[in-house]
């Protein structure tokens, strides 16, 4: 992915059928090649009239949305959000999932949620609570603390104080072909393919980006 305009679709980091039987091949084709491509096309189309933003990364666009020209705000929220959210979603799945976090991340999740099973239960409840289309997220704040949030549509919990580590797309297009309307089955299957190593890398990057004082404390405790 070029990190600014013109944004381009990157291939998946694994084969379309690599997440079978948990996430089906046809869904991955449609989701990546059609849905994500459409967000990229729409974002490029919106930005094409505003060369002054062609150097902006997705993060720059999303963090400065209130300062953009009025005509750009909704297209950026929807489409830069759509690109960011799907890129994270596809990047944090893998056919080689260890099934649960390991090492430092496991320690952190235990510290903030009690246990991985408790985290998994809370995260699943969050995903099920999204009415309509949206996402559930594992996020880190500027204190280095972990939390679970949900968002509607393509909104992103991304700011100078919040950094996303992991998300699950609970729009129906993410699961309807295989799991029909049973979102909990999809979420249970998704947990089998989460790339916890990647989530741990995201945590380290988030500490770098927004970590601040307390982030340093967490780093020195766990790294
Ligand atoms: Mn989607």
XYZ file of C-alpha atoms and ligand atoms in Angstrom:
224
model
C 0.000 0.000 0.000
C 1.370 3.345 -1.049
C 1.109 5.348 2.133
C -0.504 8.318 0.404
C -2.472 9.231 -2.763
C -2.781 7.374 -5.164
C -3.699 4.573 -2.815
C -3.444 1.097 -4.314
C -4.801 -2.307 -3.415
C -2.126 -4.543 -1.945
C -2.459 -8.322 -2.311
C -3.537 -10.277 0.732
C -0.560 -11.515 2.772
C -1.859 -15.114 2.317
C -3.882 -17.069 -0.259
C -7.615 -16.418 -0.548
C -8.371 -19.920 0.707
C -5.700 -19.870 3.424
C -8.151 -19.116 6.231
C -10.465 -22.020 5.351
C -12.437 -23.514 7.007
C -12.834 -20.520 9.330
C -13.198 -17.749 6.761
C -14.230 -18.941 3.302
C -12.417 -18.254 0.051
C -15.348 -16.598 -1.726
C -15.839 -14.123 1.106
C -12.134 -13.259 1.047
C -12.274 -12.612 -2.708
C -15.311 -10.373 -2.464
C -14.178 -8.636 0.683
C -10.660 -7.862 -0.470
C -11.044 -7.476 -4.256
C -14.424 -5.741 -4.303
C -15.181 -4.078 -0.987
C -11.683 -2.854 -0.144
C -10.995 -1.900 -3.766
C -14.144 0.238 -3.760
C -13.025 2.144 -0.661
C -9.657 2.752 -2.314
C -11.270 3.964 -5.546
C -13.646 6.272 -3.691
C -10.877 7.693 -1.526
C -8.699 8.399 -4.565
C -11.643 9.976 -6.380
C -12.372 12.281 -3.441
C -8.726 13.294 -3.053
C -8.194 13.824 -6.782
C -9.641 17.347 -6.476
C -7.393 18.291 -3.541
C -3.680 18.029 -4.432
C -2.757 19.718 -1.156
C -3.622 16.426 0.594
C -1.835 14.053 -1.787
C 1.060 13.629 0.634
C -1.202 12.775 3.551
C -1.108 9.194 4.852
C -4.303 7.448 5.919
C -3.421 8.278 9.514
C -2.811 11.954 8.635
C -6.164 12.147 6.873
C -8.094 10.418 9.643
C -6.483 12.337 12.486
C -7.050 15.686 10.793
C -10.502 15.093 9.420
C -11.951 18.131 11.214
C -9.446 20.383 9.460
C -10.197 19.116 5.960
C -12.435 21.022 3.547
C -16.077 20.320 4.337
C -16.571 18.428 1.071
C -13.785 16.007 1.961
C -14.766 15.150 5.521
C -17.467 12.551 4.940
C -15.664 10.878 2.002
C -12.506 10.639 4.133
C -14.325 9.309 7.197
C -16.046 6.658 5.100
C -13.313 5.723 2.662
C -9.993 6.424 4.387
C -11.690 4.728 7.336
C -12.711 1.836 5.099
C -9.189 1.428 3.757
C -7.537 1.701 7.179
C -9.984 -0.660 8.851
C -9.840 -3.363 6.190
C -6.067 -3.169 5.907
C -5.752 -3.783 9.652
C -8.409 -6.508 9.566
C -6.718 -8.482 6.762
C -3.242 -7.946 8.233
C -4.177 -9.344 11.632
C -5.416 -12.680 10.334
C -3.154 -15.614 9.440
C -3.471 -19.321 8.683
C -0.697 -19.876 11.254
C -2.446 -18.414 14.267
C -1.134 -19.606 17.613
C -4.759 -19.436 18.821
C -3.988 -17.074 21.652
C -1.464 -14.370 22.461
C 1.952 -15.375 23.702
C 4.724 -13.860 25.799
C 4.433 -10.119 26.473
C 1.048 -9.674 24.898
C -0.390 -12.594 26.857
C 0.877 -10.985 30.059
C -0.675 -7.656 29.113
C -4.036 -9.174 28.219
C -4.090 -11.080 31.500
C -3.246 -7.851 33.343
C -6.039 -5.818 31.747
C -8.769 -8.434 31.290
C -8.041 -11.088 33.930
C -7.360 -13.867 31.428
C -7.416 -14.497 27.701
C -10.751 -16.300 28.015
C -12.228 -13.285 29.767
C -10.834 -10.986 27.087
C -12.243 -13.232 24.384
C -15.653 -13.229 26.021
C -15.710 -9.436 26.436
C -14.479 -8.885 22.896
C -17.131 -11.236 21.516
C -19.864 -9.462 23.478
C -18.601 -6.147 22.100
C -18.733 -7.448 18.534
C -22.227 -8.819 19.048
C -23.369 -5.493 20.501
C -22.603 -3.559 17.304
C -26.013 -2.683 15.862
C -25.863 -2.701 12.092
C -22.423 -2.351 10.535
C -19.190 -1.652 12.360
C -16.211 -3.079 14.183
C -14.999 -4.264 17.558
C -11.475 -3.221 18.499
C -8.669 -3.902 20.893
C -7.056 -0.511 21.425
C -4.278 1.035 23.459
C -4.440 4.515 24.954
C -1.642 6.994 25.536
C -1.105 5.543 29.012
C -0.282 2.190 27.437
C -3.557 0.722 28.742
C -5.569 -1.802 26.731
C -9.293 -1.574 26.138
C -12.145 -2.826 23.964
C -14.297 -0.409 21.973
C -16.801 -0.625 19.148
C -17.361 1.728 16.223
C -20.144 2.156 13.685
C -19.748 2.190 9.913
C -16.079 2.857 9.011
C -15.177 5.073 11.963
C -11.701 4.455 13.388
C -10.607 4.790 17.029
C -7.441 6.586 15.990
C -6.091 9.813 17.463
C -3.106 11.183 19.322
C -4.488 9.337 22.373
C -5.864 6.089 20.928
C -4.121 3.496 18.782
C -5.780 0.392 17.291
C -4.138 -3.011 17.811
C -6.746 -5.400 16.412
C -10.186 -5.189 14.835
C -12.913 -7.451 13.580
C -15.181 -6.364 10.768
C -18.756 -7.246 11.757
C -20.408 -5.827 8.655
C -22.561 -8.633 7.255
C -20.452 -8.778 4.081
C -17.599 -10.106 6.248
C -19.470 -13.278 7.149
C -22.892 -13.661 5.538
C -21.962 -16.160 2.786
C -20.595 -18.734 5.208
C -22.091 -17.875 8.559
C -25.377 -16.351 7.356
C -26.807 -14.163 10.103
C -24.994 -15.936 12.970
C -22.378 -13.365 13.894
C -21.218 -15.288 16.955
C -20.181 -18.275 14.792
C -18.142 -15.930 12.621
C -16.494 -14.360 15.654
C -15.633 -17.772 17.101
C -14.096 -18.815 13.782
C -12.241 -15.522 13.438
C -10.587 -16.124 16.813
C -8.968 -19.223 15.243
C -7.097 -17.094 12.691
C -6.026 -14.006 14.661
C -2.372 -13.156 14.072
C -1.331 -12.461 17.648
C 2.287 -11.883 16.631
C 1.091 -9.075 14.408
C -1.065 -7.659 17.205
C 2.033 -7.630 19.388
C 3.944 -5.751 16.659
C 1.070 -3.281 16.472
C 1.360 -2.760 20.209
C 5.056 -1.966 19.922
C 4.349 0.458 17.055
C 1.559 2.114 19.043
C 3.881 2.616 21.997
C 6.262 4.360 19.606
C 3.504 6.483 18.096
C 1.505 7.604 21.136
C 3.185 5.872 24.076
C 4.238 8.893 26.118
C 5.302 8.632 29.714
C 3.261 5.693 30.870
C 3.929 3.823 27.648
C 7.578 3.948 28.603
C 6.649 2.435 31.930
C 4.847 -0.437 30.223
C 7.757 -0.961 27.849
C 10.262 -1.118 30.652
C 8.075 -3.592 32.480
C 7.443 -5.957 29.566
C 10.173 -5.418 26.997
Mn -15.656 -5.103 5.365
